[in-house]
Structures are given as structure tokens and as C-alpha cells.
Coordinates of C-alpha atoms in Angstrom, one line a residue:
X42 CA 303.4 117.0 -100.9
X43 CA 306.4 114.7 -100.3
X44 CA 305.7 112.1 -97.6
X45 CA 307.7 112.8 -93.9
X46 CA 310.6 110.5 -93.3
X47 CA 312.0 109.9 -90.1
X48 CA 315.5 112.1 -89.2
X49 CA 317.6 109.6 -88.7
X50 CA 317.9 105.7 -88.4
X51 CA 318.4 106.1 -84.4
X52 CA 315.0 107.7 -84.1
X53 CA 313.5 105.1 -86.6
X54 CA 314.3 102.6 -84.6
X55 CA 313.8 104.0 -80.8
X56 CA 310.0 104.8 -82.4
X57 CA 310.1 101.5 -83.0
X58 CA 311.2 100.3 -79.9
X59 CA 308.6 102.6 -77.9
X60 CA 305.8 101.2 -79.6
X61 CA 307.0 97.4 -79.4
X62 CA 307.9 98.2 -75.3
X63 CA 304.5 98.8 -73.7
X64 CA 302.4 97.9 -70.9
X65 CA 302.8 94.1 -71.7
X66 CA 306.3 93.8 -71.5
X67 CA 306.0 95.2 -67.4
X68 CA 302.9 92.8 -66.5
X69 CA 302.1 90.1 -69.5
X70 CA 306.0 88.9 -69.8
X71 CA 306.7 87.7 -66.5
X72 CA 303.4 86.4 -66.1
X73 CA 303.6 84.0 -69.2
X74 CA 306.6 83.2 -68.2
X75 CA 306.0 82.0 -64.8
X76 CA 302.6 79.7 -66.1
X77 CA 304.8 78.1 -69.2
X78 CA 308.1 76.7 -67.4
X79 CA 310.2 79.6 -65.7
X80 CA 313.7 80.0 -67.1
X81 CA 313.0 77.2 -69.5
X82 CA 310.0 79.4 -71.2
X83 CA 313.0 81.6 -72.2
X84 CA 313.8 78.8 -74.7
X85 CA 310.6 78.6 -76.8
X86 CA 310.4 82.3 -76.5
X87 CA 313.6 83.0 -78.2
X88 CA 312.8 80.7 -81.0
X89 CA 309.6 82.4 -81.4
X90 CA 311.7 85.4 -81.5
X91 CA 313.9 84.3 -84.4
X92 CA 311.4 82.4 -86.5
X93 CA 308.4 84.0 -86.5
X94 CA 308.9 87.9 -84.9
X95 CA 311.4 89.1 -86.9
X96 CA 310.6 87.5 -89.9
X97 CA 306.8 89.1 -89.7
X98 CA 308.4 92.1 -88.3
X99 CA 310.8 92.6 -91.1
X100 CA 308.0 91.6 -94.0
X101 CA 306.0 94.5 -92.2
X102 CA 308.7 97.2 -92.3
X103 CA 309.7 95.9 -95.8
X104 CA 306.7 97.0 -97.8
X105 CA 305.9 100.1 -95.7
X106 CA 309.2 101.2 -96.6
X107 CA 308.8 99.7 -100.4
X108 CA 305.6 101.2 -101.0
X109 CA 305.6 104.4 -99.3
X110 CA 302.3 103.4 -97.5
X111 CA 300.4 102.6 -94.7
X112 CA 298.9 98.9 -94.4
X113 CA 296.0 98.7 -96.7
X114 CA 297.9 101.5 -99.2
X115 CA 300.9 98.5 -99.2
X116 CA 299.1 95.7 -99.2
X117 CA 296.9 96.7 -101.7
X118 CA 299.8 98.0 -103.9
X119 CA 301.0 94.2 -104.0
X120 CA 297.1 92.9 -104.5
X121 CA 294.1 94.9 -105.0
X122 CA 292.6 92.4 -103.0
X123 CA 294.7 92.7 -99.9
X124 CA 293.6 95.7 -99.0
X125 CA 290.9 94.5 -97.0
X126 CA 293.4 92.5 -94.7
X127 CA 295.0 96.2 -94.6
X128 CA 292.0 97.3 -93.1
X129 CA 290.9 94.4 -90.5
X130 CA 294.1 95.1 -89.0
X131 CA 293.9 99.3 -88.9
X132 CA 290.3 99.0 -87.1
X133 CA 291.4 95.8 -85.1
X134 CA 294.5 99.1 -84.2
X135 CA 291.4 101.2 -83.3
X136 CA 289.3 99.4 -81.0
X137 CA 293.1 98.5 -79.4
X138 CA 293.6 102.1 -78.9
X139 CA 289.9 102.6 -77.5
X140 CA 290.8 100.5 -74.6
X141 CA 294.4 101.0 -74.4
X142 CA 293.8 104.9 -74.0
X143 CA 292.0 103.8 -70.8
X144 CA 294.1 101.9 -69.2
X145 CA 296.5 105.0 -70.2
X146 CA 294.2 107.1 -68.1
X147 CA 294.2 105.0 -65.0
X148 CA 298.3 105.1 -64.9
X149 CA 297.5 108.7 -65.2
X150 CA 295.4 108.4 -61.9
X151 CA 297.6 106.5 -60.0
X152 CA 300.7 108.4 -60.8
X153 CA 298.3 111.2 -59.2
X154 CA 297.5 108.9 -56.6
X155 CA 301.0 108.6 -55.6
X156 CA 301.7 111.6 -53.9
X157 CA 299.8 110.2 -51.2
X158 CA 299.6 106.4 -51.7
X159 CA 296.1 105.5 -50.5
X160 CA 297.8 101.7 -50.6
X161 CA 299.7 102.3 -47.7
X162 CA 296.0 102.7 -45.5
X163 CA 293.6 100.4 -47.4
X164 CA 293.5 97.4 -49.6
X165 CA 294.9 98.2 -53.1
X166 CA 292.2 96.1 -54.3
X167 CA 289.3 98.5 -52.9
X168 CA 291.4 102.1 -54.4
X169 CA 291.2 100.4 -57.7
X170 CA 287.8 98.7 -58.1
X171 CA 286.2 101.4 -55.9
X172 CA 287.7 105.0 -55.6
X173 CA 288.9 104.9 -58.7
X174 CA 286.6 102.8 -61.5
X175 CA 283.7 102.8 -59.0
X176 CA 282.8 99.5 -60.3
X177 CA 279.5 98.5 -61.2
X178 CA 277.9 95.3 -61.1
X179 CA 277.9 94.1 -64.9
X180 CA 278.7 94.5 -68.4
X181 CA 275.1 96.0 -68.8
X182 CA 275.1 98.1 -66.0
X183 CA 277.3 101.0 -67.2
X184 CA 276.6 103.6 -64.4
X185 CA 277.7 106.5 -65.4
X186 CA 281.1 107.7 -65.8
X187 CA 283.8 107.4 -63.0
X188 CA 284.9 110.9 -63.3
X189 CA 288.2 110.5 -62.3
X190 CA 288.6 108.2 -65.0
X191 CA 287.2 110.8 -67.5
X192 CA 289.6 113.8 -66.5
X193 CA 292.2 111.3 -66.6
X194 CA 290.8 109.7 -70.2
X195 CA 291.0 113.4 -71.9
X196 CA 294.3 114.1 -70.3
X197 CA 295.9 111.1 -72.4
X198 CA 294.3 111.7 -75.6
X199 CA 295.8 115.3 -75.4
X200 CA 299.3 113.9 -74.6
X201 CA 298.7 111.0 -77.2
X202 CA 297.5 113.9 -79.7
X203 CA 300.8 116.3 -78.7
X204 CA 302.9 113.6 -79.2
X205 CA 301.6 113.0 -83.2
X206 CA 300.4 116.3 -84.5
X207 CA 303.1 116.7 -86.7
X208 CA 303.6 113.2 -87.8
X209 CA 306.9 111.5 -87.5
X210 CA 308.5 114.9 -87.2
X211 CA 307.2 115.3 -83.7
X212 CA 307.5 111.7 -82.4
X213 CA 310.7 111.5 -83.9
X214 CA 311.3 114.2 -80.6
X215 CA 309.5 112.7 -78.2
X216 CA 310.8 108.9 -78.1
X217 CA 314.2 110.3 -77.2
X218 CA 312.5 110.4 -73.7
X219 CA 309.8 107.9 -73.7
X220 CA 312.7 105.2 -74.7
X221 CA 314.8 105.8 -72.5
X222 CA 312.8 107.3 -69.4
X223 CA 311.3 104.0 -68.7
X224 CA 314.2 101.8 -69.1
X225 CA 316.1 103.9 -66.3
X226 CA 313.1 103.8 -63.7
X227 CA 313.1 100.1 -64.7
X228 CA 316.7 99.7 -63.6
X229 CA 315.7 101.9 -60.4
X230 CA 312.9 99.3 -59.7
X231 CA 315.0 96.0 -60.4
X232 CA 317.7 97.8 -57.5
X233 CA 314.9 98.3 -55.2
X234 CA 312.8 94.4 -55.7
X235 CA 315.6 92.3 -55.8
X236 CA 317.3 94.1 -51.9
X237 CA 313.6 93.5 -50.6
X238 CA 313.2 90.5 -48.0
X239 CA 312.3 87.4 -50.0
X240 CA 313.1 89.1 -53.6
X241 CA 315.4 85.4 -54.1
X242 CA 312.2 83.3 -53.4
X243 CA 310.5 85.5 -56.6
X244 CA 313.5 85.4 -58.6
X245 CA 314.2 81.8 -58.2
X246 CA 310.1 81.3 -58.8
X247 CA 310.7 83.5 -62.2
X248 CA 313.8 82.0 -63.6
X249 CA 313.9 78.2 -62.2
X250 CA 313.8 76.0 -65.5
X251 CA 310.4 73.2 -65.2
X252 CA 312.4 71.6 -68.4
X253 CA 308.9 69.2 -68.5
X254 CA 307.6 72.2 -69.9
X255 CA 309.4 72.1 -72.8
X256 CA 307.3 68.9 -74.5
X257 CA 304.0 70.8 -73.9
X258 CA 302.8 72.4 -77.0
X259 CA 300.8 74.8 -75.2
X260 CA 304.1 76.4 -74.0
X261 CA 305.4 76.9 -77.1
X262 CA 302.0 78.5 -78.6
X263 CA 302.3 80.4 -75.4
X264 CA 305.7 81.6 -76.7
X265 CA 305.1 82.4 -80.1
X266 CA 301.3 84.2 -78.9
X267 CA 303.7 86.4 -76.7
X268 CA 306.0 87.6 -79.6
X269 CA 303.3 88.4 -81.7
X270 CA 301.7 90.7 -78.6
X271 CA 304.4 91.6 -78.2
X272 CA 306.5 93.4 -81.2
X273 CA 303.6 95.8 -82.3
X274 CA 303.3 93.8 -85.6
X275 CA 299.8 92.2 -87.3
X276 CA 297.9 95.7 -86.5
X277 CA 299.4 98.2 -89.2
X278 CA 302.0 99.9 -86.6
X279 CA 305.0 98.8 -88.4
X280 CA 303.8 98.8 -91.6
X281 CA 303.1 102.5 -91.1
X282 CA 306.3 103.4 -89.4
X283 CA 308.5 101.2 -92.1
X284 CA 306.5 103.9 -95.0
X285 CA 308.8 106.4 -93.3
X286 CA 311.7 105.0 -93.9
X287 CA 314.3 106.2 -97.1
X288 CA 313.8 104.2 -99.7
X289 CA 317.6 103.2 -98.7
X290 CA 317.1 102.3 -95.2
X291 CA 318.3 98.4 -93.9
X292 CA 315.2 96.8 -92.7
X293 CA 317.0 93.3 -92.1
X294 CA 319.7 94.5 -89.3
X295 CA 316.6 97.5 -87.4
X296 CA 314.4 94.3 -87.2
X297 CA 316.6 92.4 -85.3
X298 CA 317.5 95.4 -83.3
X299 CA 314.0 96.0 -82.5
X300 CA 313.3 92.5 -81.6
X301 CA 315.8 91.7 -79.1
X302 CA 315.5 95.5 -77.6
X303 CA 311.8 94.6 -77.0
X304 CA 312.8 90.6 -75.9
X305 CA 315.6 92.1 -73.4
X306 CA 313.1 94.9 -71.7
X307 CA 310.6 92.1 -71.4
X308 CA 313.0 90.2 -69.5
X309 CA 314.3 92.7 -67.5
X310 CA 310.5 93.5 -65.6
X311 CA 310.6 90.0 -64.7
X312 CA 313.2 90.5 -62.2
X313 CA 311.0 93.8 -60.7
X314 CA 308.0 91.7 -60.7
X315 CA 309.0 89.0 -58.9
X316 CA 311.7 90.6 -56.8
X317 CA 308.5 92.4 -55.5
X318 CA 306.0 89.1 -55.8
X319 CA 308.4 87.1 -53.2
X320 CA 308.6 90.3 -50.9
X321 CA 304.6 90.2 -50.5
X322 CA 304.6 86.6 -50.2
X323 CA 306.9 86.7 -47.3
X324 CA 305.3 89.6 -45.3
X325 CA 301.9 88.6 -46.7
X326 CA 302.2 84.5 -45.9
X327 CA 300.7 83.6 -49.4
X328 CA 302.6 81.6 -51.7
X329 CA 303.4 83.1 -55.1
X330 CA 302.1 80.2 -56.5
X331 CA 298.6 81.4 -54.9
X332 CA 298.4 84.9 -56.1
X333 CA 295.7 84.9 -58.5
X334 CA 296.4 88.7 -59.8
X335 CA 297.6 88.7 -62.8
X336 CA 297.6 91.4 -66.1
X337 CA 295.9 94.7 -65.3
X338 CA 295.2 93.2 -61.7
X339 CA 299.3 93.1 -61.4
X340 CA 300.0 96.0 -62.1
X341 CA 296.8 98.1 -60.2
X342 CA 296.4 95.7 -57.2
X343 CA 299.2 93.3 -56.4
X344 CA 302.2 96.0 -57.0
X345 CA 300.1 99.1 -54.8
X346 CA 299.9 96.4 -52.5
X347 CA 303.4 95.5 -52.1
X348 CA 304.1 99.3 -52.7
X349 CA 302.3 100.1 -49.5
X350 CA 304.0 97.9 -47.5
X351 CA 307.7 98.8 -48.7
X352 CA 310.5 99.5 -45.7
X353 CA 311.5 103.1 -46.3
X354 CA 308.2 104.6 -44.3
X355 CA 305.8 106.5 -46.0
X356 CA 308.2 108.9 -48.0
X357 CA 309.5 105.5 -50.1
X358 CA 306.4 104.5 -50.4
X359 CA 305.4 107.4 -52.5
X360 CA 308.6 107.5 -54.2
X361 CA 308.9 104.1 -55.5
X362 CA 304.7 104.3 -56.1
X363 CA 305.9 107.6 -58.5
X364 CA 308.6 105.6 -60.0
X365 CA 306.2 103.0 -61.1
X366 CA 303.6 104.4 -62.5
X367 CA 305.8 107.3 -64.2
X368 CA 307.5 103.8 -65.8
X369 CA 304.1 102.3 -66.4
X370 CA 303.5 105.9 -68.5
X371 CA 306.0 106.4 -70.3
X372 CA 305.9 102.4 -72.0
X373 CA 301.8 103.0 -72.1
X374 CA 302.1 106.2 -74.2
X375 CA 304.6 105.4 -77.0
X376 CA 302.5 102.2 -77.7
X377 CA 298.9 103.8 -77.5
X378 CA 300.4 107.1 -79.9
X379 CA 301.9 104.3 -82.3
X380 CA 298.7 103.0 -82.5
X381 CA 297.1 106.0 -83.4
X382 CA 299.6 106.8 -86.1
X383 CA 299.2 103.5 -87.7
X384 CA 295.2 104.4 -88.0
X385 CA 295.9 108.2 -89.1
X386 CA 298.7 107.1 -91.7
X387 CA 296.5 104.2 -93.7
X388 CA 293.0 107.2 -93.7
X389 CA 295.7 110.1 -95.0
X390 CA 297.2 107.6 -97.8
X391 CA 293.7 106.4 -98.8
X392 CA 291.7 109.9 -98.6
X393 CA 294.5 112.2 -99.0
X394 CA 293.3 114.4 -96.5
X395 CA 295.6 117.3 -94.8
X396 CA 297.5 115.3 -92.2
X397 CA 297.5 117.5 -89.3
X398 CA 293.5 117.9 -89.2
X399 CA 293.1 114.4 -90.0
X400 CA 295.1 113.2 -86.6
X401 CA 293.1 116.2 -84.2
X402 CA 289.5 114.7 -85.7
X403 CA 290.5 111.0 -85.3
X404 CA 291.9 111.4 -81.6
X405 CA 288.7 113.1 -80.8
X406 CA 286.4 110.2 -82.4
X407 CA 289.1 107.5 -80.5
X408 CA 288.3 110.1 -77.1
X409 CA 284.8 109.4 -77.6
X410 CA 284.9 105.6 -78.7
X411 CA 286.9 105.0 -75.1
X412 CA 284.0 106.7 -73.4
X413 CA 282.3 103.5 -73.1
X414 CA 285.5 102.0 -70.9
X415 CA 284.8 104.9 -68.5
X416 CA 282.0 104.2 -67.6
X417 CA 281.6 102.0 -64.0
X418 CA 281.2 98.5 -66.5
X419 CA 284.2 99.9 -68.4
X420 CA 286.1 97.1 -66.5
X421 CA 284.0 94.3 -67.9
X422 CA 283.9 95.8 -71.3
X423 CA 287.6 96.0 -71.4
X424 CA 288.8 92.5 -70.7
X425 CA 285.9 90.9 -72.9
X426 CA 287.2 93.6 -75.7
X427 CA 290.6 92.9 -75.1
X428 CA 290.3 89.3 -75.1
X429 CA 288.9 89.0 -78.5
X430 CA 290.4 91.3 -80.4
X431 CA 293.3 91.2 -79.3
X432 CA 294.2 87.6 -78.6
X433 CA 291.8 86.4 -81.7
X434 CA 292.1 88.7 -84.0
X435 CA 295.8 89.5 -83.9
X436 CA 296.5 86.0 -84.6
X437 CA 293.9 85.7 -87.1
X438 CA 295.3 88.5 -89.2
X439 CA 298.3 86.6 -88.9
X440 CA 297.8 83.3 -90.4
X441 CA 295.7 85.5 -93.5
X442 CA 298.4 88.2 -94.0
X443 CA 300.7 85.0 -94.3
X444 CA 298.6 82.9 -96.9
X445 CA 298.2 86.1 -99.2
X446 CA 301.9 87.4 -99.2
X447 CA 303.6 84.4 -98.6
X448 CA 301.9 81.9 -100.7
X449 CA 299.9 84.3 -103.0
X450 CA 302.1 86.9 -103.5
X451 CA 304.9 85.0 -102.9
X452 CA 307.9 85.0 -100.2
X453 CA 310.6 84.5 -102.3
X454 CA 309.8 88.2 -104.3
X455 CA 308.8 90.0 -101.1
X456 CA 312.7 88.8 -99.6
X457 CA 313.6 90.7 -103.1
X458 CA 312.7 93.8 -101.7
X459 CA 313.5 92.8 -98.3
X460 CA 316.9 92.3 -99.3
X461 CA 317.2 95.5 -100.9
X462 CA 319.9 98.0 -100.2
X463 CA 321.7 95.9 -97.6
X464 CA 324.5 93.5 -97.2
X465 CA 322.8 91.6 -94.2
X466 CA 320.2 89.8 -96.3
X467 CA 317.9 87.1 -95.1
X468 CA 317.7 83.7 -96.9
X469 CA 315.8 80.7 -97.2
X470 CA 314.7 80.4 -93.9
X471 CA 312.6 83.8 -94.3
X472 CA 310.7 82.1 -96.9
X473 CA 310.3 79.0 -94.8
X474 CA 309.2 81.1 -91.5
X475 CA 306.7 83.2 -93.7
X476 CA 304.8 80.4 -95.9
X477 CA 304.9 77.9 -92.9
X478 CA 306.1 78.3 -89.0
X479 CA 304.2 81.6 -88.8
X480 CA 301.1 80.0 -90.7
X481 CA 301.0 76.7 -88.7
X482 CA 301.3 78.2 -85.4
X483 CA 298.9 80.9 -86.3
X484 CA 296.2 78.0 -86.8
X485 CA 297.3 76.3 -84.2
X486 CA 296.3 79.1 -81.7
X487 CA 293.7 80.0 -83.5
X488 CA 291.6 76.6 -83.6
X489 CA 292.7 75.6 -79.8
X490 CA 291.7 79.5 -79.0
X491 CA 288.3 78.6 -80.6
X492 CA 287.3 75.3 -79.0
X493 CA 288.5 76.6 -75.4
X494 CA 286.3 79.5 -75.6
X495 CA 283.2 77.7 -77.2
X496 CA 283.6 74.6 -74.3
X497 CA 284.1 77.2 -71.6
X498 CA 282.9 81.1 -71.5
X499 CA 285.9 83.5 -71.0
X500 CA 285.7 84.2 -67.1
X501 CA 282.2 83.1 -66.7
X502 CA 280.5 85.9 -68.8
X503 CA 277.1 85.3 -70.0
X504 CA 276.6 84.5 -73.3
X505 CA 275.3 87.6 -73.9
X506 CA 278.1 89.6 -72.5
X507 CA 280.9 87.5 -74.9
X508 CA 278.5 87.9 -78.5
X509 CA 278.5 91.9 -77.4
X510 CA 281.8 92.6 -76.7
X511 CA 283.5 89.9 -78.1
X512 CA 282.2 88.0 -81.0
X513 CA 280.3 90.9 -82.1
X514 CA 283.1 93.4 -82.0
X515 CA 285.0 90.5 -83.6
X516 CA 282.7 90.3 -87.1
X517 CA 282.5 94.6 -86.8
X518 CA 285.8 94.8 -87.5
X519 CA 286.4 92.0 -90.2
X520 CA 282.9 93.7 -91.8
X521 CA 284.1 97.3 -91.6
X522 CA 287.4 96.5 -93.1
X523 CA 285.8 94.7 -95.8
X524 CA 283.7 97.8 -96.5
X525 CA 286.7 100.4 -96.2
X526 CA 288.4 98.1 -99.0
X527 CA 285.2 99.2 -101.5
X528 CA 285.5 102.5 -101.0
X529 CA 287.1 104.9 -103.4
X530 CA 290.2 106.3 -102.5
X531 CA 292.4 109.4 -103.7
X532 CA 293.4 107.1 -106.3
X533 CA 290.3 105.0 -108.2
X534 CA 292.5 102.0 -108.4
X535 CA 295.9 100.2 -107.4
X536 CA 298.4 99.7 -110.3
X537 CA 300.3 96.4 -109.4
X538 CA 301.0 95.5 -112.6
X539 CA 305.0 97.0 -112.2
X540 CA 305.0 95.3 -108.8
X541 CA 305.1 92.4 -110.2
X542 CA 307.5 93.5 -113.0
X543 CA 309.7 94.5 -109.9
X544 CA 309.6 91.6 -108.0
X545 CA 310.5 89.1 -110.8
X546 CA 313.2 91.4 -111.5
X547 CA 314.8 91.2 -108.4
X548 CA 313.9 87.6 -108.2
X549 CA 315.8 87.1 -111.2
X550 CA 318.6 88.6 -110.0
X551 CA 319.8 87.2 -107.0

């Protein structure tokens, strides 16, 4: 059966963008920005950008589109032995989802929760943690399911599910509205923060240069940590999505397109965020230096709680409240689907199963993996998950996926097929990015990530709580890609003996 390809370069690349835009570019962005320097964090961020994002993000979309495969499929095609690294990432890609999908269902419940705005009557802080997760009072105490949170929970795996039944074909139709949906109530929000009383006291706290900053290190870790987050690469998305792509397609110019798409939209929520942040610190008295909320707690707390106390009476309220959390949606489903096509690509390409039952069995074993973060300790099991596998893991993929291809395999024959088919090729400076800025700042993170979170516990968990959810879930997935790696496929082995044939062909050549 001859493998889907996307209908057109536009909807390549707006896929692309929905699954690089999500639910970090409208809470994590501004919020990095603001701790590492203000307008001056724009600097090491851009770099980041330029020397490590779109070099990894082009590598990515490269061999998908070389090999016709999803990670491990790709990876392995280059090195039998790679495969496993294929893997790490596809399961790091599902535990993501499991979580992800939940924070899916709570926008789900708040853009419910709109039509009346319970923020406008009580503290946002007691609609989120009480009416609506019913928090309980640890990790180990699950309580039962919040059953809000459960309705909510199957309603996003059906929409995540609709959205990828028939591959590319039907995602290709959808991201002509996620894209651009979000990006319009964005420009509706930015109107609305930045006329608010003291929107200029958030702004200038959000964009105000702390040039200091710049000869911290830490910033510029914070920088590149961000662009990897941030551009949907290191977890198999883009390796999937580039296998899509005509064998003709221009990977070089979409990967810059992609990149500064997601860079600009990351941008852009800063000036919504803090428009709103220095309109609650003026009618609220407390600096924006002093609000503590931050990440999910920005976005399900702090906002509701400006929302509720928006000019406009109660009718704006619920308007701007909708506008919100429709935004919130729309970014939160192209990534979490992504996701899920990443994981259903790389099991179709190994197994060979039918595609369309293959992606209704996997949601439904990702719907029942996310029970556990609806329960009323969801919310603990969520930020422990989240902050190992996503922070660590991501990174450590990173600085492995960059030993084997750049200094195994080798960067200068992966920029051969790189610089296939277009006359905007990359030169030395892809090599340099791949084989050592991505590698050294990925160890860099990695070993101060580490030593923090040995010297201190994340958040003051028990010990117990961070081997469980963290460490544990950590190993799981480096042990279960491993194991996929060993098991037989629809082929018994990778040729790669004409991969390299290729490459030193094309080497050869230039």
C-alpha cells in the first residue's frame, strides 16, 4: 500500500506549525522570558533558534522524508542500532500525550465553565483545585476520579482520534482551522490586555532588557531548553510528519518557516500575558514580581482571575473567558493529535498493521493510560511526570540522537540528503551545530538538571513520590524502548548497507 503524503506544501507546513504552537508557547514563553532577562532573553533565544532548532528540526524532517519512516523506522534505516533511540523518544511521545490529553480535558472544562465564569464570584484558585480536579491530599492518595475531568478526558481523545483517523489525509483538513483559529483569538486577546489599566507596567515588565542577564549561562540554557520544548522536535513528531513528505519536498526553507512561525506566536502571548499580569497587579496591589503562578497555574488560576475582574460586566467576562480557552484548545489539540501520530506512525511502520484500526486501539490505550491524571492526585502525578520526562528526557534524547547521527553516522552525509532537491542548502555550520552546540548544551542541561534535582527534591516531594513518577517513569521508558528495538518487525532486519552507498555518494559530489 503506498504510504499517504501530505496534499500540499501549505498543509505540510501549517501541520507543522500546529504541532510546534501548543500550550507552551501561551503560558511557558513569557514566563521564561520574564525569569532570564526580559527583552534581552529575546537574544539568547534567537540564537538558540538558529543554531540548535532548526538545525535539529531540519535533521528530523530530513530523514523522515529520506526514509519514508517514522523515528525508529529512520533511524534504524541509517543504523540498526539506532533504533532504540527511535523508540525512547516514541514512548517518552506517549507518556507526553498521557498527560497532555489531560490538561486537554480541563481547557475542555473551562471553555464549558465559561458560559457562566464561576471566576467572576470565587477565587479562581478554589474552581480549579476544588470544583474542578477535586484535589486530593497527595501523590498516593488518588481518590477517585473527578468526574468532570473524566467526561471532559473522553471528549478530547474522541476529538484527538477524529482529527487522525485517516492519517495525514484528515489532519491535512483540520489544521486549516486549528492554525489559524488560535492565532486570530490571540490577536483578539493582545487588543483586549494591552487597553486594560496597567497593561504598560506588564509590558514594560515583559520586554525591559536586564542586559546583566546576558553573562549568565543559566539564561542561555534557559534559551536553548525553551527551543527544544518548544519546536515539537527530540520526541518522533517531526520525524514522522517529515516521512510524509515527496521525496522532492525542500526541508531546508519549511524548517525555517516553521521555526520562526513557532518563535513569532511565542512572542506574541507575551504581550496577552502580561498586558493581563499588570492589569491584576494594579486592581489586585501585588507586584508582578510577586505572583508566584506560573505554567499550568497561569493559565487555570492567574488568567480566570484577572478574567473575572475584566471592565465589560459580566457579559465580557464570559466572552473574553470563551476566547481564551477556545485559544488554549485549539493550540492544545494540534500538539496533543501530533503526538499521537508520531506514536501510531513508528507501530504501523514497524508491525505493518492496518493504519486506521491501529490509531482507534492506541487512542483508547492512551484514554486509559491518562486515567491515572484524573484521578484527585492527578495534579501531583502530572507535574512530577512532566518534569522528568519532559525536561530530562527530551534533552537527554538530544545529546544521544546527536552523538549517533552526528558523530557516528556522520553530519556531513546526513547534510547530503539534507541538501537534496533544493537550492537553499545548509553548509558548514549545520555540521558544526549538529556534532557540537546542540551536544554541548544538551550536557550542559543535562548534568546541572541532575545535580539540582539530587541537592534539592522537585517541589518538596518525597523521595518516594520523585522515584515513582519521575525517576521510575524515567528508566520505563529508556527500558521499554530498548526492548521495542529487539522485537521483530514486518521486516526481520534493516538493510543500511545502500545508505551508506548513498551517503558517500552524495558526499562525493558536492
Amino acid at each position: 500500500m503506498a504510504r499517504q503524503q501530505w496534499s500540499s506544501r501549505q498543509t505540510f507546513i501549517m501541520a507543522a506549525i500546529g504541532s510546534a504552537v501548543g500550550l507552551g508557547n501561551a503560558w511557558r514563553f513569557p514566563g521564561i522570558a520574564y525569569q532570564n532577562g526580559g527583552g534581552a532573553f529575546l537574544i539568547p533565544y534567537f540564537v538558540a533558534l538558529l543554531t540548535a532548532g532548526i538545525p535539529l528540526l531540519a535533521l528530523e524532517l530530513s530523514i523522515g522524508k529520506r526514509f519514508q519512516s517514522g523515528a525508529p523506522g529512520a533511524l534504524a534505516k541509517l543504523n540498526k542500532k539506532f533504533e532504540w533511540i527511535g523508540w525512547w523518544g516514541v514512548v517518552t511521545a506517549f507518556c507526553i500525550c498521557a498527560y497532555y490529553s489531560v490538561v486537554l480535558a480541563w481547557v475542555i472544562d473551562y471553555v464549558g465553565l465559561s458560559f457562566r465564569s464561576p471566576w467572576m464570584e470565587k477565587a479562581a484558585a478554589d474552581v480549579f483545585t476544588g470544583d474542578v480536579l477535586q484535589v486530593s491530599s497527595g501523590m498516593f492518595d488518588l481518590g477517585g476520579f473527578s468526574p468532570i475531568v473524566v467526561i471532559a478526558l473522553v471528549i478530547g481523545w474522541f476529538c484527538m482520534w477524529y482529527c487522525i483517523r485517516h492519517g495525514v489525509t484528515s489532519v491535512g483538513k483540520i489544521v486549516k482551522y486549528t492554525v489559524i483559529l488560535p492565532v486570530i483569538l490571540l490577536v483578539i486577546l493582545i487588543a483586549r490586555a494591552v487597553t486594560l489599566p496597567g497593561a504598560m507596567d506588564g509590558l514594560s515588565y515583559y520586554l525591559t532588557p536586564d542586559w546583566s542577564k546576558l553573562l549568565d549561562v543559566n539564561v542561555w540554557a534557559a534559551a536553548y531548553g525553551q527551543i527544544f520544548f518548544s519546536l515539537s522536535i527530540l520526541f518522533s513528531i517531526m520525524i514522522a510528519y517529515g516521512s510524509y513528505l515527496s521525496k522532492d519536498a525542500e526541508v531546508t526553507k519549511d524548517a525555517m518557516i516553521i521555526g520562526f512561525a513557532d518563535a513569532a506566536i511565542s512572542f506574541l502571548s507575551g504581550f496577552a500575558a502580561f498586558g493581563t499580569l499588570g492589569y491584576l497587579a494594579q486592581i489586585s496591589g501585588v507586584a508582578i514580581s510577586d505572583m508566584s503562578h506560573t505554567g499550568i497555574m497561569l493559565a487555570f488560576v492567574t488568567y480566570p482571575e484577572a478574567l473575572g475582574q475584566m471592565p465589560g460586566g459580566s457579559l465580557g467576562v464570559i466572552l473574553f473567558s470563551l476566547v481564551f480557552f477556545l485559544m488554549l484548545f485549539t493550540l492544545a489539540i494540534d500538539s496533543a493529535f501530533s503526538i499521537m501520530e508520531a506514536i501510531i506512525t513508528a507501530v504501523v511502520d514497524k508491525f505493518g498493521w492496518n493504519k486506521e484500526k491501529t490509531t482507534l486501539w492506541l487512542c483508547v490505550i492512551g484514554c486509559l493510560a491518562s486515567l491515572i491524571f484524573a484521578t484527585r492526585a492527578g495534579l501531583y502525578w502530572l507535574d512530577i511526570v512532566d518534569h522528568f520526562v519532559n525536561d530530562f528526557n527530551l534533552i537527554a534524547i538530544g545529546f544521544v540522537e546527536c552523538l549517533a547521527l552526528g558523530w557516528m553516522f556522520g553530519a556531513k552525509k546526513l547534510r547530503g540528503y539534507l541538501n537534496e532537491n533544493t537550492d537553499f542548502k545548509y553548509g558548514v555550520w549545520w555540521d558544526i551545530a549538529i556534532k557540537y552546540i546542540c551536544p554541548v548544551i544538551f550536557l550542559f542541561i543535562s548534568i546541572t538538571y541532575l545535580i539540582t534535582n539530587l541537592q534539592t527534591p522537585y517541589s518538596g516531594y518525597p523521595l518516594s513520590h520523585l522515584v515513582t513518577g519521575g525517576w521510575g517513569v524515567v528508566v520505563l521508558t529508556i527500558v521499554v524502548g530498548v526492548v521495542m528495538s529487539f522485537i521483530p518487525g514486518k521486516e526481520d532486519s534493516y538493510s543500511n548497507q545502500h545508505v551508506h552507498n548513498e551517503a558517500s555518494n552524495l558526499v562525493e559530489s558536492e
